[in-house]
PDB file of C-alpha atoms in Angstrom:
ATOM      1  CA  VAL A  68      21.296 -53.152  -4.709  1.00  0.00           C
ATOM      2  CA  ASP A  69      21.653 -49.946  -4.221  1.00  0.00           C
ATOM      3  CA  PHE A  70      24.971 -48.171  -5.099  1.00  0.00           C
ATOM      4  CA  THR A  71      26.437 -45.241  -3.799  1.00  0.00           C
ATOM      5  CA  LEU A  72      29.091 -43.478  -6.402  1.00  0.00           C
ATOM      6  CA  LYS A  73      29.493 -40.350  -7.716  1.00  0.00           C
ATOM      7  CA  SER A  74      31.367 -39.131 -10.754  1.00  0.00           C
ATOM      8  CA  SER A  75      33.211 -35.911 -11.718  1.00  0.00           C
ATOM      9  CA  ASN A  76      31.892 -35.460 -14.940  1.00  0.00           C
ATOM     10  CA  ASN A  77      28.517 -35.114 -15.164  1.00  0.00           C
ATOM     11  CA  THR A  78      28.266 -33.899 -18.416  1.00  0.00           C
ATOM     12  CA  THR A  79      29.667 -36.272 -20.863  1.00  0.00           C
ATOM     13  CA  THR A  80      27.310 -38.564 -23.462  1.00  0.00           C
ATOM     14  CA  ARG A  81      30.102 -41.215 -23.091  1.00  0.00           C
ATOM     15  CA  PRO A  82      29.899 -44.183 -20.533  1.00  0.00           C
ATOM     16  CA  VAL A  83      31.649 -43.356 -17.266  1.00  0.00           C
ATOM     17  CA  ALA A  84      31.202 -46.659 -15.526  1.00  0.00           C
ATOM     18  CA  ARG A  85      29.420 -49.696 -14.973  1.00  0.00           C
ATOM     19  CA  LEU A  86      27.360 -51.321 -12.210  1.00  0.00           C
ATOM     20  CA  ALA A  87      27.573 -55.453 -12.505  1.00  0.00           C
ATOM     21  CA  ILE A  88      25.610 -58.075 -10.621  1.00  0.00           C
ATOM     22  CA  ASN A  89      27.892 -61.529 -11.110  1.00  0.00           C
ATOM     23  CA  TYR A  90      26.450 -65.032  -9.939  1.00  0.00           C
ATOM     24  CA  GLY A  91      28.638 -67.907 -10.074  1.00  0.00           C
ATOM     25  CA  GLY A  92      31.693 -65.841 -12.114  1.00  0.00           C
ATOM     26  CA  GLN A  93      28.333 -65.193 -15.019  1.00  0.00           C
ATOM     27  CA  ASN A  94      27.148 -61.445 -15.332  1.00  0.00           C
ATOM     28  CA  ILE A  95      23.341 -61.640 -14.525  1.00  0.00           C
ATOM     29  CA  ASP A  96      22.633 -57.813 -14.533  1.00  0.00           C
ATOM     30  CA  LYS A  97      24.501 -54.797 -15.302  1.00  0.00           C
ATOM     31  CA  ASN A  98      23.714 -50.937 -15.500  1.00  0.00           C
ATOM     32  CA  VAL A  99      25.978 -48.859 -17.631  1.00  0.00           C
ATOM     33  CA  LEU A 100      25.893 -45.159 -16.358  1.00  0.00           C
ATOM     34  CA  TYR A 101      26.485 -41.748 -18.385  1.00  0.00           C
ATOM     35  CA  GLY A 102      27.404 -38.535 -17.360  1.00  0.00           C
ATOM     36  CA  TYR A 103      24.552 -37.347 -17.368  1.00  0.00           C
ATOM     37  CA  ASN A 104      22.798 -39.414 -15.524  1.00  0.00           C
ATOM     38  CA  PHE A 105      24.529 -37.622 -12.551  1.00  0.00           C
ATOM     39  CA  ARG A 106      22.591 -34.723 -11.214  1.00  0.00           C
ATOM     40  CA  ASN A 107      25.348 -32.860  -9.688  1.00  0.00           C
ATOM     41  CA  PRO A 108      29.338 -33.335 -10.606  1.00  0.00           C
ATOM     42  CA  ASN A 109      31.218 -34.951  -7.426  1.00  0.00           C
ATOM     43  CA  VAL A 110      27.769 -35.753  -5.097  1.00  0.00           C
ATOM     44  CA  TYR A 111      26.706 -38.930  -4.389  1.00  0.00           C
ATOM     45  CA  GLN A 112      23.958 -40.807  -5.879  1.00  0.00           C
ATOM     46  CA  THR A 113      22.128 -43.809  -5.609  1.00  0.00           C
ATOM     47  CA  PHE A 114      21.306 -46.237  -8.629  1.00  0.00           C
ATOM     48  CA  SER A 115      18.645 -49.455  -7.290  1.00  0.00           C
ATOM     49  CA  MET A 116      19.261 -52.742  -9.294  1.00  0.00           C
ATOM     50  CA  TYR A 117      17.337 -55.695  -9.074  1.00  0.00           C
ATOM     51  CA  TYR A 118      17.521 -59.418  -9.750  1.00  0.00           C
ATOM     52  CA  HIS A 119      16.274 -62.592  -8.666  1.00  0.00           C
ATOM     53  CA  LYS A 120      19.607 -65.364  -6.501  1.00  0.00           C
ATOM     54  CA  PRO A 121      19.119 -68.191  -9.124  1.00  0.00           C
ATOM     55  CA  GLY A 122      20.402 -70.418  -6.443  1.00  0.00           C
ATOM     56  CA  ASN A 123      22.998 -70.911  -3.247  1.00  0.00           C
ATOM     57  CA  MET A 124      26.397 -69.753  -5.248  1.00  0.00           C
ATOM     58  CA  GLU A 125      28.269 -66.209  -4.343  1.00  0.00           C
ATOM     59  CA  VAL A 126      27.127 -63.022  -6.003  1.00  0.00           C
ATOM     60  CA  ASP A 127      29.315 -60.114  -6.587  1.00  0.00           C
ATOM     61  CA  TYR A 128      28.720 -57.045  -7.058  1.00  0.00           C
ATOM     62  CA  SER A 129      31.278 -54.346  -8.370  1.00  0.00           C
ATOM     63  CA  VAL A 130      31.360 -51.344 -10.213  1.00  0.00           C
ATOM     64  CA  TRP A 131      34.158 -50.546 -13.120  1.00  0.00           C
ATOM     65  CA  SER A 132      35.512 -47.083 -14.481  1.00  0.00           C
ATOM     66  CA  PHE A 133      35.546 -46.244 -18.168  1.00  0.00           C
ATOM     67  CA  LYS A 134      38.542 -43.196 -17.084  1.00  0.00           C
ATOM     68  CA  VAL A 135      36.051 -40.404 -18.078  1.00  0.00           C
ATOM     69  CA  GLY A 136      36.435 -38.743 -14.929  1.00  0.00           C
ATOM     70  CA  ASP A 137      36.504 -40.121 -11.269  1.00  0.00           C
ATOM     71  CA  ILE A 138      34.518 -41.984  -9.842  1.00  0.00           C
ATOM     72  CA  MET A 139      34.268 -42.852  -6.397  1.00  0.00           C
ATOM     73  CA  VAL A 140      31.716 -45.620  -4.547  1.00  0.00           C
ATOM     74  CA  ASP A 141      30.813 -44.770  -1.240  1.00  0.00           C
ATOM     75  CA  LYS A 142      28.736 -47.975  -0.472  1.00  0.00           C
ATOM     76  CA  ILE A 143      26.872 -50.818  -1.759  1.00  0.00           C
ATOM     77  CA  VAL A 144      24.013 -52.047   0.299  1.00  0.00           C
ATOM     78  CA  VAL A 145      22.001 -55.239  -0.365  1.00  0.00           C
ATOM     79  CA  THR A 146      18.312 -55.717   0.496  1.00  0.00           C
ATOM     80  CA  GLN A 147      16.150 -58.772   0.344  1.00  0.00           C
ATOM     81  CA  LEU A 148      12.803 -58.243  -1.107  1.00  0.00           C
ATOM     82  CA  SER A 149       9.670 -59.965   0.509  1.00  0.00           C
ATOM     83  CA  SER A 150       8.929 -63.494  -0.989  1.00  0.00           C
ATOM     84  CA  SER A 151       5.873 -62.020  -2.965  1.00  0.00           C
ATOM     85  CA  GLU A 152       7.080 -59.985  -6.114  1.00  0.00           C
ATOM     86  CA  PRO A 153       6.684 -56.189  -5.231  1.00  0.00           C
ATOM     87  CA  MET A 154       6.400 -53.712  -7.432  1.00  0.00           C
ATOM     88  CA  ILE A 155       9.369 -52.068  -8.834  1.00  0.00           C
ATOM     89  CA  THR A 156      10.064 -48.726 -10.177  1.00  0.00           C
ATOM     90  CA  TYR A 157      12.535 -47.534 -12.782  1.00  0.00           C
ATOM     91  CA  GLU A 158      13.330 -43.969 -12.993  1.00  0.00           C
ATOM     92  CA  ALA A 159      13.911 -42.860 -15.934  1.00  0.00           C
ATOM     93  CA  GLU A 160      17.116 -40.526 -15.277  1.00  0.00           C
ATOM     94  CA  ASN A 161      19.061 -43.652 -14.370  1.00  0.00           C
ATOM     95  CA  TYR A 162      19.295 -44.745 -17.479  1.00  0.00           C
ATOM     96  CA  GLN A 163      20.596 -44.117 -21.355  1.00  0.00           C
ATOM     97  CA  ARG A 164      19.282 -41.661 -23.159  1.00  0.00           C
ATOM     98  CA  MET A 165      19.356 -40.710 -27.186  1.00  0.00           C
ATOM     99  CA  SER A 166      18.052 -36.973 -26.271  1.00  0.00           C
ATOM    100  CA  GLY A 167      16.593 -34.781 -24.087  1.00  0.00           C
ATOM    101  CA  ALA A 168      17.759 -33.446 -20.488  1.00  0.00           C
ATOM    102  CA  VAL A 169      17.475 -34.327 -16.441  1.00  0.00           C
ATOM    103  CA  VAL A 170      15.519 -31.523 -15.190  1.00  0.00           C
ATOM    104  CA  ASN A 171      14.140 -30.828 -11.625  1.00  0.00           C
ATOM    105  CA  ASP A 172      10.279 -31.241 -11.205  1.00  0.00           C
ATOM    106  CA  SER A 173       8.294 -31.215  -7.685  1.00  0.00           C
ATOM    107  CA  ASN A 174       5.716 -32.727  -9.250  1.00  0.00           C
ATOM    108  CA  ALA A 175       7.310 -35.626 -10.575  1.00  0.00           C
ATOM    109  CA  GLY A 176       7.701 -39.051  -8.021  1.00  0.00           C
ATOM    110  CA  ASN A 177      11.502 -37.848  -6.549  1.00  0.00           C
ATOM    111  CA  GLY A 178      11.806 -34.309  -7.970  1.00  0.00           C
ATOM    112  CA  ILE A 179      13.811 -35.356 -10.904  1.00  0.00           C
ATOM    113  CA  ALA A 180      12.402 -36.365 -14.474  1.00  0.00           C
ATOM    114  CA  VAL A 181      13.444 -36.065 -17.455  1.00  0.00           C
ATOM    115  CA  ARG A 182      12.024 -33.607 -20.742  1.00  0.00           C
ATOM    116  CA  THR A 183      12.214 -34.318 -24.112  1.00  0.00           C
ATOM    117  CA  SER A 184      14.245 -32.543 -26.428  1.00  0.00           C
ATOM    118  CA  THR A 185      12.051 -29.606 -28.673  1.00  0.00           C
ATOM    119  CA  THR A 186      15.284 -28.788 -31.565  1.00  0.00           C
ATOM    120  CA  SER A 187      16.510 -32.682 -32.674  1.00  0.00           C
ATOM    121  CA  SER A 188      14.817 -34.191 -35.449  1.00  0.00           C
ATOM    122  CA  GLY A 189      13.527 -37.393 -35.938  1.00  0.00           C
ATOM    123  CA  SER A 190      12.841 -39.745 -32.781  1.00  0.00           C
ATOM    124  CA  SER A 191      14.997 -41.024 -30.040  1.00  0.00           C
ATOM    125  CA  LEU A 192      14.835 -42.948 -26.900  1.00  0.00           C
ATOM    126  CA  ILE A 193      14.234 -42.054 -23.510  1.00  0.00           C
ATOM    127  CA  SER A 194      15.144 -44.780 -20.401  1.00  0.00           C
ATOM    128  CA  TRP A 195      16.546 -47.313 -22.725  1.00  0.00           C
ATOM    129  CA  ASN A 196      18.638 -50.147 -21.732  1.00  0.00           C
ATOM    130  CA  VAL A 197      17.113 -50.517 -18.636  1.00  0.00           C
ATOM    131  CA  ASN A 198      17.828 -54.454 -19.566  1.00  0.00           C
ATOM    132  CA  THR A 199      16.270 -55.926 -16.755  1.00  0.00           C
ATOM    133  CA  PRO A 200      16.557 -60.038 -16.342  1.00  0.00           C
ATOM    134  CA  LEU A 201      14.220 -59.623 -12.908  1.00  0.00           C
ATOM    135  CA  HIS A 202      10.377 -59.832 -14.288  1.00  0.00           C
ATOM    136  CA  ARG A 203      10.958 -63.582 -15.759  1.00  0.00           C
ATOM    137  CA  ASN A 204       8.266 -66.337 -16.248  1.00  0.00           C
ATOM    138  CA  GLY A 205       5.153 -64.318 -15.451  1.00  0.00           C
ATOM    139  CA  ASN A 206       2.310 -61.738 -16.492  1.00  0.00           C
ATOM    140  CA  TYR A 207       3.190 -58.184 -15.933  1.00  0.00           C
ATOM    141  CA  LYS A 208       2.351 -54.557 -16.563  1.00  0.00           C
ATOM    142  CA  ALA A 209       4.062 -51.611 -16.711  1.00  0.00           C
ATOM    143  CA  THR A 210       2.532 -47.618 -16.152  1.00  0.00           C
ATOM    144  CA  PHE A 211       4.870 -44.732 -17.155  1.00  0.00           C
ATOM    145  CA  TYR A 212       3.845 -41.605 -16.197  1.00  0.00           C
ATOM    146  CA  LEU A 213       4.400 -38.616 -18.386  1.00  0.00           C
ATOM    147  CA  LYS A 214       3.510 -35.105 -18.664  1.00  0.00           C
ATOM    148  CA  SER A 215       2.207 -33.120 -21.329  1.00  0.00           C
ATOM    149  CA  THR A 216       3.003 -29.501 -21.060  1.00  0.00           C
ATOM    150  CA  ASP A 217       0.527 -28.633 -24.093  1.00  0.00           C
ATOM    151  CA  ARG A 218      -2.827 -30.375 -24.502  1.00  0.00           C
ATOM    152  CA  SER A 219      -4.370 -28.016 -26.946  1.00  0.00           C
ATOM    153  CA  GLN A 220      -2.503 -29.534 -29.596  1.00  0.00           C
ATOM    154  CA  HIS A 221      -3.618 -32.965 -31.424  1.00  0.00           C
ATOM    155  CA  LEU A 222       0.099 -34.430 -31.925  1.00  0.00           C
ATOM    156  CA  LYS A 223       1.304 -37.880 -31.510  1.00  0.00           C
ATOM    157  CA  VAL A 224       4.494 -36.884 -29.417  1.00  0.00           C
ATOM    158  CA  GLY A 225       5.960 -40.641 -28.809  1.00  0.00           C
ATOM    159  CA  ALA A 226       5.622 -43.743 -27.765  1.00  0.00           C
ATOM    160  CA  ILE A 227       5.707 -46.060 -24.749  1.00  0.00           C
ATOM    161  CA  GLU A 228       7.463 -49.419 -25.674  1.00  0.00           C
ATOM    162  CA  VAL A 229       7.942 -52.601 -23.699  1.00  0.00           C
ATOM    163  CA  TYR A 230      10.504 -54.584 -25.188  1.00  0.00           C
ATOM    164  CA  ASP A 231      12.278 -58.009 -24.789  1.00  0.00           C
ATOM    165  CA  ARG A 232      16.139 -57.854 -25.153  1.00  0.00           C
ATOM    166  CA  GLY A 233      16.007 -61.432 -24.838  1.00  0.00           C
ATOM    167  CA  THR A 234      13.479 -62.689 -27.248  1.00  0.00           C
ATOM    168  CA  ARG A 235      13.917 -59.209 -29.845  1.00  0.00           C
ATOM    169  CA  ARG A 236      10.173 -58.550 -29.694  1.00  0.00           C
ATOM    170  CA  PHE A 237       8.428 -55.638 -28.857  1.00  0.00           C
ATOM    171  CA  LEU A 238       5.911 -56.916 -25.354  1.00  0.00           C
ATOM    172  CA  TYR A 239       3.634 -53.918 -25.848  1.00  0.00           C
ATOM    173  CA  VAL A 240       3.850 -50.802 -27.783  1.00  0.00           C
ATOM    174  CA  GLU A 241       1.626 -47.001 -27.678  1.00  0.00           C
ATOM    175  CA  ASN A 242       1.351 -44.090 -29.443  1.00  0.00           C
ATOM    176  CA  ILE A 243       1.190 -40.877 -27.144  1.00  0.00           C
ATOM    177  CA  TYR A 244      -0.910 -37.859 -28.106  1.00  0.00           C
ATOM    178  CA  SER A 245      -0.241 -34.329 -26.529  1.00  0.00           C
ATOM    179  CA  ASP A 246      -3.970 -33.957 -25.760  1.00  0.00           C
ATOM    180  CA  ASP A 247      -4.663 -37.603 -24.468  1.00  0.00           C
ATOM    181  CA  ALA A 248      -7.379 -37.735 -21.790  1.00  0.00           C
ATOM    182  CA  ARG A 249      -5.549 -39.098 -19.102  1.00  0.00           C
ATOM    183  CA  PHE A 250      -3.486 -36.733 -19.158  1.00  0.00           C
ATOM    184  CA  LEU A 251      -5.768 -34.112 -16.927  1.00  0.00           C
ATOM    185  CA  ASP A 252      -3.688 -30.945 -16.818  1.00  0.00           C
ATOM    186  CA  SER A 253      -0.276 -29.945 -17.795  1.00  0.00           C
ATOM    187  CA  THR A 254       1.757 -29.833 -14.896  1.00  0.00           C
ATOM    188  CA  GLY A 255       1.186 -33.458 -13.181  1.00  0.00           C
ATOM    189  CA  TYR A 256       2.523 -36.514 -14.538  1.00  0.00           C
ATOM    190  CA  PHE A 257      -0.157 -39.071 -15.446  1.00  0.00           C
ATOM    191  CA  ALA A 258      -0.310 -42.955 -15.540  1.00  0.00           C
ATOM    192  CA  PHE A 259      -0.472 -44.793 -18.961  1.00  0.00           C
ATOM    193  CA  THR A 260      -0.278 -48.438 -18.461  1.00  0.00           C
ATOM    194  CA  SER A 261       0.191 -51.571 -20.459  1.00  0.00           C
ATOM    195  CA  SER A 262      -1.788 -54.169 -20.999  1.00  0.00           C
ATOM    196  CA  THR A 263      -0.645 -57.712 -19.693  1.00  0.00           C
ATOM    197  CA  PHE A 264       2.203 -59.179 -21.193  1.00  0.00           C
ATOM    198  CA  SER A 265       3.821 -62.465 -20.436  1.00  0.00           C
ATOM    199  CA  THR A 266       8.030 -63.172 -20.461  1.00  0.00           C
ATOM    200  CA  GLY A 267       9.722 -66.152 -20.778  1.00  0.00           C
ATOM    201  CA  SER A 268      13.279 -67.350 -18.995  1.00  0.00           C
ATOM    202  CA  SER A 269      15.353 -65.539 -21.293  1.00  0.00           C
ATOM    203  CA  SER A 270      13.718 -62.254 -21.224  1.00  0.00           C
ATOM    204  CA  LEU A 271      15.332 -58.998 -20.227  1.00  0.00           C
ATOM    205  CA  LEU A 272      13.155 -56.076 -20.535  1.00  0.00           C
ATOM    206  CA  ASP A 273      13.341 -52.297 -22.103  1.00  0.00           C
ATOM    207  CA  LEU A 274      10.871 -49.767 -20.793  1.00  0.00           C
ATOM    208  CA  ARG A 275      11.192 -46.819 -22.930  1.00  0.00           C
ATOM    209  CA  TYR A 276       9.625 -43.657 -24.411  1.00  0.00           C
ATOM    210  CA  LYS A 277       9.912 -43.072 -27.824  1.00  0.00           C
ATOM    211  CA  THR A 278       9.711 -39.171 -28.666  1.00  0.00           C
ATOM    212  CA  PHE A 279       8.995 -37.925 -32.249  1.00  0.00           C
ATOM    213  CA  ASN A 280       9.859 -33.881 -32.935  1.00  0.00           C
ATOM    214  CA  GLN A 281      10.205 -32.225 -36.098  1.00  0.00           C
ATOM    215  CA  PRO A 282      12.106 -28.949 -35.771  1.00  0.00           C
ATOM    216  CA  SER A 283      10.669 -27.007 -38.583  1.00  0.00           C
ATOM    217  CA  ASN A 284       7.696 -27.597 -36.728  1.00  0.00           C
ATOM    218  CA  PRO A 285       7.808 -27.895 -32.951  1.00  0.00           C
ATOM    219  CA  PHE A 286       6.596 -30.188 -30.985  1.00  0.00           C
ATOM    220  CA  PRO A 287       5.153 -29.181 -27.328  1.00  0.00           C
ATOM    221  CA  GLU A 288       7.681 -30.503 -24.589  1.00  0.00           C
ATOM    222  CA  MET A 289       7.089 -34.068 -22.812  1.00  0.00           C
ATOM    223  CA  ARG A 290       8.198 -35.343 -19.847  1.00  0.00           C
ATOM    224  CA  PHE A 291       9.109 -39.219 -18.108  1.00  0.00           C
ATOM    225  CA  ASP A 292       8.954 -39.428 -14.895  1.00  0.00           C
ATOM    226  CA  ARG A 293       9.490 -43.234 -14.310  1.00  0.00           C
ATOM    227  CA  THR A 294       8.042 -46.709 -15.169  1.00  0.00           C
ATOM    228  CA  VAL A 295       6.420 -49.097 -12.618  1.00  0.00           C
ATOM    229  CA  VAL A 296       6.084 -52.659 -13.143  1.00  0.00           C
ATOM    230  CA  GLU A 297       3.719 -55.119 -11.047  1.00  0.00           C
ATOM    231  CA  LYS A 298       2.981 -58.624 -11.510  1.00  0.00           C
ATOM    232  CA  VAL A 299      -0.373 -60.032 -12.130  1.00  0.00           C
TER     233      VAL A 299
END
């Protein structure tokens, strides 16, 4: 489902809209959008969501406003995917984050990525509350596309995490170091792939990058582009 809408406020850290998919009167998926999820004010932007239709009841698609600025909806487009489960891409900039900022980057998959903060203290999450119910009852792998802007130091700068909100457990965690051999240079985005993990009937996946930083000794800037999930 592609929701195309715009917000007059693209700087607030408060939620501005909620996208929802309802089946038989029950919510089966949602995405809360914050002001910073919109790259520009008053410019239409498309946000994609994916779901399995469990039966033959009607499906409703809705956009709710939190009344923080003006929300205008252009269209909602529903596309049926092939019977074989496709690889699904989740763009980091479309989801909630605790720190960092969206930046233009010609090397990112769609020209946009999220850069980590080099001044905030402690740890924070980027691209959390993905909360997708799409990947259930199967075996999967998740590939995170990351950039390290400085490979000259050996620093634990973050971690990639696959967290199941449905069962409240981590399915995969890997610490990321700024000089990891998978970073072939300091300009491109490189793949960090999880081991195979299994999901159940109640799984709700979060696909996120956890940042670490110490303002007294700032870490190199990292960038997070996207996560691709595939069934194996």
